Short mmCIF file of C-alpha atoms and ligand atoms in Angstrom, two decimals:
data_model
loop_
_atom_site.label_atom_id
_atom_site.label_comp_id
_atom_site.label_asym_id
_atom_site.label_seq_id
_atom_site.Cartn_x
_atom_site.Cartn_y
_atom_site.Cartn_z
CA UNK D 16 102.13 107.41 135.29
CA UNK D 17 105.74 107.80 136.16
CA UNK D 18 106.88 111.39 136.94
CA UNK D 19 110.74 111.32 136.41
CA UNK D 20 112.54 115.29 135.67
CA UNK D 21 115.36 115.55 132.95
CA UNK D 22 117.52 115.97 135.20
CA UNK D 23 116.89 112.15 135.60
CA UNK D 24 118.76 111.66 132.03
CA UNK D 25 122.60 110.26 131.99
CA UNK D 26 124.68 111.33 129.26
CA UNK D 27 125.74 108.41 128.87
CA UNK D 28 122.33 107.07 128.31
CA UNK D 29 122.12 108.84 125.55
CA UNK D 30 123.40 107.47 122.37
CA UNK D 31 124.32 110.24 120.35
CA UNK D 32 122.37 109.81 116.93
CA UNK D 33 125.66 108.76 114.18
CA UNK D 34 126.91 106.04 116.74
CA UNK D 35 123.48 105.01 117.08
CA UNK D 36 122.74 104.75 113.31
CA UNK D 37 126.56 103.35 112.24
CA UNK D 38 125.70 101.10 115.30
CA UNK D 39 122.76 99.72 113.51
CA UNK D 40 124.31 99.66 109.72
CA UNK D 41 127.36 97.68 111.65
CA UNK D 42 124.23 95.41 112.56
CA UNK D 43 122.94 95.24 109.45
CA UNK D 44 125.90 94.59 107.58
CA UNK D 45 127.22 91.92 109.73
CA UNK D 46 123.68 90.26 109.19
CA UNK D 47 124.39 90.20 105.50
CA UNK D 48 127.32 88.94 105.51
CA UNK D 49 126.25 86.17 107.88
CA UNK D 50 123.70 85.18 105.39
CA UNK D 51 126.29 85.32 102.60
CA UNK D 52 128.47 82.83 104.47
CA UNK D 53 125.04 80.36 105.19
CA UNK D 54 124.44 80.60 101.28
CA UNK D 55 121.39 82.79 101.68
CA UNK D 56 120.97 85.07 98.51
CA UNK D 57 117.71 86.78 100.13
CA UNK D 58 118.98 87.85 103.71
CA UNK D 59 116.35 90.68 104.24
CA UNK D 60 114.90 89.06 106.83
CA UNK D 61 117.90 89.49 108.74
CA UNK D 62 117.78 93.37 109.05
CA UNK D 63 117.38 94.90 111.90
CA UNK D 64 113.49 95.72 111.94
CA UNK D 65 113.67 99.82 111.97
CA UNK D 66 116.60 99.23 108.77
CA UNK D 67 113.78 102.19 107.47
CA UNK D 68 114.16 103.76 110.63
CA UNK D 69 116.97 107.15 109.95
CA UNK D 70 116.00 107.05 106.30
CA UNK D 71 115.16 110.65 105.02
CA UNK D 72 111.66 111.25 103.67
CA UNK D 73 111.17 113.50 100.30
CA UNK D 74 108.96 115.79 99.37
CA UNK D 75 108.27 117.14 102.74
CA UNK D 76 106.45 120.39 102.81
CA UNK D 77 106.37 123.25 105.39
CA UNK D 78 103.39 123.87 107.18
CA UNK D 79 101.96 127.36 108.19
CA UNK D 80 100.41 125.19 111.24
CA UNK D 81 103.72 125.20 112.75
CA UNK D 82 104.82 126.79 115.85
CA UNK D 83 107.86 128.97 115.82
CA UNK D 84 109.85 127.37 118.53
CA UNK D 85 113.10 125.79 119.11
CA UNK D 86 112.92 121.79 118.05
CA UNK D 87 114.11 119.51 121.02
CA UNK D 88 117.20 117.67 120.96
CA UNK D 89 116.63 114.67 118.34
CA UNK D 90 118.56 112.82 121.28
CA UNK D 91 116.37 113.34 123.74
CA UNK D 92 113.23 113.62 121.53
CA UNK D 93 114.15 109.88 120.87
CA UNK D 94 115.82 109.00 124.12
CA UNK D 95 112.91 110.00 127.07
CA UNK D 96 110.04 108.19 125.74
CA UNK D 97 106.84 106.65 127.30
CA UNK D 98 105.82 103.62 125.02
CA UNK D 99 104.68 101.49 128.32
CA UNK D 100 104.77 98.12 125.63
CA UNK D 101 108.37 97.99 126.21
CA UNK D 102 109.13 99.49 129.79
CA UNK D 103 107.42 102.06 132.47
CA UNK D 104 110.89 103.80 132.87
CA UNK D 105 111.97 106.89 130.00
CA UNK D 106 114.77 104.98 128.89
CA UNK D 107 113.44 101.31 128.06
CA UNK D 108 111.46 102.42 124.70
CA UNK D 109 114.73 103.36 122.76
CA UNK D 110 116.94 100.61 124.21
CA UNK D 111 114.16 97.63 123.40
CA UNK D 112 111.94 98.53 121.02
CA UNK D 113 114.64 96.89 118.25
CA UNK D 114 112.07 93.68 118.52
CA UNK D 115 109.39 95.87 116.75
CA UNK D 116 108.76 95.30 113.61
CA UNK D 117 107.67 98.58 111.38
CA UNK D 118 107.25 96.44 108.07
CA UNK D 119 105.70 94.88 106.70
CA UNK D 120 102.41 96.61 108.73
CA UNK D 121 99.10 97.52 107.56
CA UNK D 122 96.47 99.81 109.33
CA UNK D 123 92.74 98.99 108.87
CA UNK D 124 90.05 101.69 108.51
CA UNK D 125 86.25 99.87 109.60
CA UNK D 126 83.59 100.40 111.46
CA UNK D 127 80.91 103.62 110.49
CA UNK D 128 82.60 104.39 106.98
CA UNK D 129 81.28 103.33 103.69
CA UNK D 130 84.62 102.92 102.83
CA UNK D 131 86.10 100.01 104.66
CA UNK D 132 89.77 99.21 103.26
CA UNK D 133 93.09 97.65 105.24
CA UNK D 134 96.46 100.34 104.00
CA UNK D 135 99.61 98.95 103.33
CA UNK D 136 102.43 101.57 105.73
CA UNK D 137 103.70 102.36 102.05
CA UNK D 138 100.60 103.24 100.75
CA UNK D 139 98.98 104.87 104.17
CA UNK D 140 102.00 107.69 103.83
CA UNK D 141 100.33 108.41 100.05
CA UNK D 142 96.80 109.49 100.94
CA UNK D 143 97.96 113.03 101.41
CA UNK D 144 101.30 115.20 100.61
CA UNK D 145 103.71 114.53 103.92
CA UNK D 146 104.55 118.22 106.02
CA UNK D 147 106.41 119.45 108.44
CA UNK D 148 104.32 120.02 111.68
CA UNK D 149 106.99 121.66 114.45
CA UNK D 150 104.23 121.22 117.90
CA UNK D 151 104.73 121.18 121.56
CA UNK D 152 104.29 117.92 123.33
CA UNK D 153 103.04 118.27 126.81
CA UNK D 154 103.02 114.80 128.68
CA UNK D 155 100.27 114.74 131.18
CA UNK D 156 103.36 113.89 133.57
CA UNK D 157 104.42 117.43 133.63
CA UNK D 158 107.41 117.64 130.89
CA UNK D 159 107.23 118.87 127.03
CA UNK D 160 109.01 118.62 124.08
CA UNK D 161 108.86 120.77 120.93
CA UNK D 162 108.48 117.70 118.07
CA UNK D 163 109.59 118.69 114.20
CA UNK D 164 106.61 115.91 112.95
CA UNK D 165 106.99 114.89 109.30
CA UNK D 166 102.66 113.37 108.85
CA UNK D 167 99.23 113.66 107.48
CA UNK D 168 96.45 115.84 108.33
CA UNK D 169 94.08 112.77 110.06
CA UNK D 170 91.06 114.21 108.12
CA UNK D 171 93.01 113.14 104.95
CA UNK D 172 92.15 109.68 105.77
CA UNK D 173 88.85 110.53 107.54
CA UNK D 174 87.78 111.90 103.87
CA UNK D 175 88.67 108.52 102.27
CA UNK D 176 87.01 106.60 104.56
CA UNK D 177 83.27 108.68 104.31
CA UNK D 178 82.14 108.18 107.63
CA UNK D 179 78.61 106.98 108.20
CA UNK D 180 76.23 109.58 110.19
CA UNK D 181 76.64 106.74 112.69
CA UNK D 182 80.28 107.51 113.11
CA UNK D 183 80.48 109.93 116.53
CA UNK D 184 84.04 108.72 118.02
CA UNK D 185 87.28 107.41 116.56
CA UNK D 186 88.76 104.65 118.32
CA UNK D 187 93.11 104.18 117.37
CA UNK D 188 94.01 100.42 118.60
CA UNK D 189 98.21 99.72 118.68
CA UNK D 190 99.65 96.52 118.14
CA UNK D 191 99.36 93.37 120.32
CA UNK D 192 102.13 90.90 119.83
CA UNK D 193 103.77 90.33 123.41
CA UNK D 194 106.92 89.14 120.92
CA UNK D 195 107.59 92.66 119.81
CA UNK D 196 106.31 94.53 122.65
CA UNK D 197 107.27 92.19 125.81
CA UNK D 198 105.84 94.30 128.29
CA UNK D 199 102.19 93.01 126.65
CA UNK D 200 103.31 89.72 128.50
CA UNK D 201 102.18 91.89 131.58
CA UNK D 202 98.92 92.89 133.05
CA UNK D 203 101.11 95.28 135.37
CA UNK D 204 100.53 98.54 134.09
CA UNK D 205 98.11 98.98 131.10
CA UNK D 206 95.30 96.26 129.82
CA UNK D 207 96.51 95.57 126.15
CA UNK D 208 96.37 96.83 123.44
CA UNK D 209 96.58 100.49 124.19
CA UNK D 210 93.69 102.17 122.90
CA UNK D 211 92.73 105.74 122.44
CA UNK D 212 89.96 107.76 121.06
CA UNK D 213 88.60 111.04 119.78
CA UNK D 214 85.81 112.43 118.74
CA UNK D 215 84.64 112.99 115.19
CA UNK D 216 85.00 116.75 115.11
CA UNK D 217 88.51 116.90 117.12
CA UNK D 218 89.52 114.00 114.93
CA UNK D 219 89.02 116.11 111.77
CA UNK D 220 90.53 119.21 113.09
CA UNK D 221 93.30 120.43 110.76
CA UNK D 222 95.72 120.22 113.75
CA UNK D 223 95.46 116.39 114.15
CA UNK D 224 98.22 114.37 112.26
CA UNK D 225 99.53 110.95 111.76
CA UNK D 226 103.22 111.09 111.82
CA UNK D 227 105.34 108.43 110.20
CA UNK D 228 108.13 110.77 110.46
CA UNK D 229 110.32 113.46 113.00
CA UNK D 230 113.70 115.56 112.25
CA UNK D 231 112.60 114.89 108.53
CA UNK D 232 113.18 111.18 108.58
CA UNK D 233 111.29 107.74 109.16
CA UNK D 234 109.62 107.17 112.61
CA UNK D 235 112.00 106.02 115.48
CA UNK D 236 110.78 102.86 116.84
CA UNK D 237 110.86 104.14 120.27
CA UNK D 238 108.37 107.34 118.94
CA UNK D 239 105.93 104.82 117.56
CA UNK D 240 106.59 103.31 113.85
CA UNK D 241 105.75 103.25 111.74
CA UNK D 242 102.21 105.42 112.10
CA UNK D 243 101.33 107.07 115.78
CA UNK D 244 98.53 110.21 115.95
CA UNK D 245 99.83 113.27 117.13
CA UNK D 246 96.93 115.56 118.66
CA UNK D 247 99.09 118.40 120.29
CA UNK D 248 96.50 120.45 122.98
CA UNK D 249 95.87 117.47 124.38
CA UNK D 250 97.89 115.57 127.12
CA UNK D 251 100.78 113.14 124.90
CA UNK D 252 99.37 110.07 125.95
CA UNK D 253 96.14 110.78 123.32
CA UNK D 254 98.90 110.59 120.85
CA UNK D 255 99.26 106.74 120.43
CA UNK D 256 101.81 104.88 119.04
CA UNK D 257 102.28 102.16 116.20
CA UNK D 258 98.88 102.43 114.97
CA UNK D 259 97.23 99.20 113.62
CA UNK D 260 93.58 99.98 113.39
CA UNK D 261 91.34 102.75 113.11
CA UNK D 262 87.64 102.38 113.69
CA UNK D 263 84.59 104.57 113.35
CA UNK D 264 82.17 103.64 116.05
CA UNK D 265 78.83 105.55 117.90
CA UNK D 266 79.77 105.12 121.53
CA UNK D 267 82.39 106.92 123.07
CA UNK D 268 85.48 104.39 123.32
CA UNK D 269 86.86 102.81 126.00
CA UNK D 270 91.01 104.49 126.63
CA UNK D 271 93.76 102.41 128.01
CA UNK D 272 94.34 104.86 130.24
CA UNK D 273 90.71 105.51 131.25
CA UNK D 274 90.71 101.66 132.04
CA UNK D 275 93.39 101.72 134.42
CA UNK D 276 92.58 104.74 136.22
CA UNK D 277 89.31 106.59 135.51
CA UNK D 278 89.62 108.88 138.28
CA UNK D 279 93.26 110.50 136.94
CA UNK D 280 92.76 110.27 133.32
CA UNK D 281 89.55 111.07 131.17
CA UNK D 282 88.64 110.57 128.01
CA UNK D 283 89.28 114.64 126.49
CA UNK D 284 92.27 115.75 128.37
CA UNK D 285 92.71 118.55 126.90
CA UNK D 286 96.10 120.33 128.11
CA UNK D 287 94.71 122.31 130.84
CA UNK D 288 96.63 124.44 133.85
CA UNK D 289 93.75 124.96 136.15
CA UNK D 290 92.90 121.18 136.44
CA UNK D 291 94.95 119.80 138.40
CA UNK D 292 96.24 115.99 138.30
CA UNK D 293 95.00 114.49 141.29
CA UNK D 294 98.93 113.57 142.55
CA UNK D 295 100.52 116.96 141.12
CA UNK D 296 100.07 120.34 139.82
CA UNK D 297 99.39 121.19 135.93
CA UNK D 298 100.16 124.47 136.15
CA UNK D 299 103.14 124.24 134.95
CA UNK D 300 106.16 122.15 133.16
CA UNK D 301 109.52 121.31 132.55
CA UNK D 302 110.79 121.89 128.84
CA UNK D 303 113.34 118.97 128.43
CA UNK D 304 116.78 120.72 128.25
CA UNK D 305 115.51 123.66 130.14
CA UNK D 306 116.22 124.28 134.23
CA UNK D 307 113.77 126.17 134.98
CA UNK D 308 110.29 125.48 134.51
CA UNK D 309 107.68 127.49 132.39
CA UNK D 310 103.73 128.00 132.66
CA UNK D 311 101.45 125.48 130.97
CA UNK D 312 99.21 127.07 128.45
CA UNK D 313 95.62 125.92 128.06
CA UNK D 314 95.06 123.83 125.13
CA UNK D 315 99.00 123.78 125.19
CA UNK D 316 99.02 126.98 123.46
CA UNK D 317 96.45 126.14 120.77
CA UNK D 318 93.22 127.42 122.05
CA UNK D 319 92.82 130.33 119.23
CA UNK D 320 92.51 127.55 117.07
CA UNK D 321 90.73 124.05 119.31
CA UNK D 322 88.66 125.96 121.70
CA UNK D 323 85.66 126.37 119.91
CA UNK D 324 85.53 122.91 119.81
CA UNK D 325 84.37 122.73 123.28
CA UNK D 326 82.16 125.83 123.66
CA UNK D 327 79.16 125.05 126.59
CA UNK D 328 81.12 121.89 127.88
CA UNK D 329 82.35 122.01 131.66
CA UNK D 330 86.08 121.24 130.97
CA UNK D 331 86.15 120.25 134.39
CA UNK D 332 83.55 117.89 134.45
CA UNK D 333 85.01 116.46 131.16
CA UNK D 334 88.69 116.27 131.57
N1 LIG Z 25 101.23 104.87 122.79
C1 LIG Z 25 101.36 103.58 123.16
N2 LIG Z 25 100.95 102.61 122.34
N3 LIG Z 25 101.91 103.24 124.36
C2 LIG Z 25 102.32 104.19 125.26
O1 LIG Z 25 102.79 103.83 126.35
N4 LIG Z 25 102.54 106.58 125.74
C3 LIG Z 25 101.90 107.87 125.54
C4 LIG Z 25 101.91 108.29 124.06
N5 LIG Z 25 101.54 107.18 123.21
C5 LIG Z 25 102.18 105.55 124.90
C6 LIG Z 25 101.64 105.87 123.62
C7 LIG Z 25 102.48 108.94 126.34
S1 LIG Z 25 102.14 108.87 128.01
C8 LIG Z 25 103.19 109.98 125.80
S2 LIG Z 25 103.65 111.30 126.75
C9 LIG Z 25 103.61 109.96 124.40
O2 LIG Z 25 103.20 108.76 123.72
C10 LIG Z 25 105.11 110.07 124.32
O3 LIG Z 25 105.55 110.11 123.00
P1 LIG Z 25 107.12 110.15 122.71
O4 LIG Z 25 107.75 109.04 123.49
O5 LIG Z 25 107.28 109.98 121.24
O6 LIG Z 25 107.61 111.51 123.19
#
């Protein structure tokens, strides 16, 4: 992976979020009304694919699983991303990931589950009341974030599904269309799709969400509409992005990131200071928007509550 400091970040790279959004409704409405003009009474089609994307979400709860820490910038939050399908650099995810297309999208649930079934987005956000989760984000790159989520507990949908006893791993699969997410086109970086897994316990643990929302409106693009996981002790790039299947399978599953380089990244990494990356130190990070830098906690800081999930396992041996 890239290692690039905030510091890296231009101002003027960074859209501030009412230009971006009258940007986009300037967009949209000059869309319309080029529609109008070709006689087109329908001219939906013509929105700008994240239209959703800024729109405020209801009925959001609070959650006590919160942390009580500052939220990051919604600027930076959605303009330093990694989302490789459009660019290895920070800045490429929120300046081309217009050509994705969060709707219409559906998610299937298969594999070990007696209940097989493909969601709708709309109806995927209804299987459980939407919250508030405020968690760090600690890239395995050495930077963090503090995230105000709007998702899902995971074992919402884990319920519906019933899992077979077959069902050990959870395997999350992204989109593959190399029209919406050029960089699929090449081989450079990742094999396509990005994949990512947990295991059956972690995946149930109250702390592992589905987000469809941050700052208390619809996904950005560029932060993985319209459905990404969000499992905060771990290193970010467990949390993928614009989710299209979910599958319940026996053997452990094969990462994206475990295919291109099985010696840096494992299949657990679990936030952890003593391990060291093999190319840099994890001891500690750089807060985005803070100079200096602060320790790394293990588990990022959740360990009262994920630890236990790893009692008797060498965390070295299975980072
Ligand atoms: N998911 C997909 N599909 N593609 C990606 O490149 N990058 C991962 C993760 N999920 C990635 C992904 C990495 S490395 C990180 S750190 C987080 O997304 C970043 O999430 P953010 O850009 O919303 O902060």
């Amino acid at each position: 992976m890239l290692i690039k400091k905030p510091s890296d970040i231009k101002a003027s790279e960074i859209t501030p979020k009412e230009l971006f959004l009258n940007r986009r409704r300037f967009m949209a409405q000059m869309a319309i009304a080029g529609a109008a003009v070709a006689g087109l009474t329908s001219p939906d089609f013509l929105l700008p694919s994240d239209a959703r994307a800024g729109e405020k979400l209801a009925n959001v709860q609070k959650s006590p699983l919160s942390i009580n820490e500052t939220p990051t910038p919604l600027k930076d939050i959605t303009g330093y991303n990694n989302f490789y399908e459009f660019g290895t650099d920070k800045y490429s995810p929120s300046r081309y990931a217009k050509s994705l297309m969060p709707r219409p999208w559906s998610v299937a649930v298969e594999g070990e589950v007696n209940n097989p079934k493909r969601y709708d987005i709309d109806e995927l956000m209804k299987l459980a009341p939407i919250e508030e989760r405020i968690y760090r984000l600690r890239c395995v790159e050495a930077w963090s974030m503090v995230i105000p989520w709007i998702g899902f507990p995971l074992n919402a949908l884990i319920k519906r599904a019933e899992p077979t006893g077959k069902a050990k791993y959870v395997e999350f699969t992204t989109l593959y269309d190399p029209k919406q997410m050029p960089e699929q086109r090449s081989r450079m970086s990742l094999f396509w799709p990005y994949v990512e897994g947990l295991r059956i316990d972690e995946a149930n643990h109250p702390l592992a969400i589905l987000a469809v929302g941050l700052y208390g409106e619809m996904l950005p693009n560029q932060n993985g509409a319209p459905v990404r996981l969000v499992v905060p002790w771990k290193y970010g790039f467990k949390s993928i992005k614009s989710i299209v299947k979910i599958r319940f399978v026996e053997q452990q599953p094969s990462t994206a990131w475990m295919k291109a380089n099985p010696s840096e990244y494992g299949f657990y990494s679990n936030v952890n200071p003593a391990v060291d990356h093999p190319r840099w130190s994890q001891a500690t990070e750089r807060r985005i928007g803070e100079f200096s830098k602060r320790k790394t906690l293990p588990f990022n800081g959740y360990g009262d509550q994920v630890a236990s999930l790893y009692q008797g396992m060498d965390l070295r041996k299975y980072f």
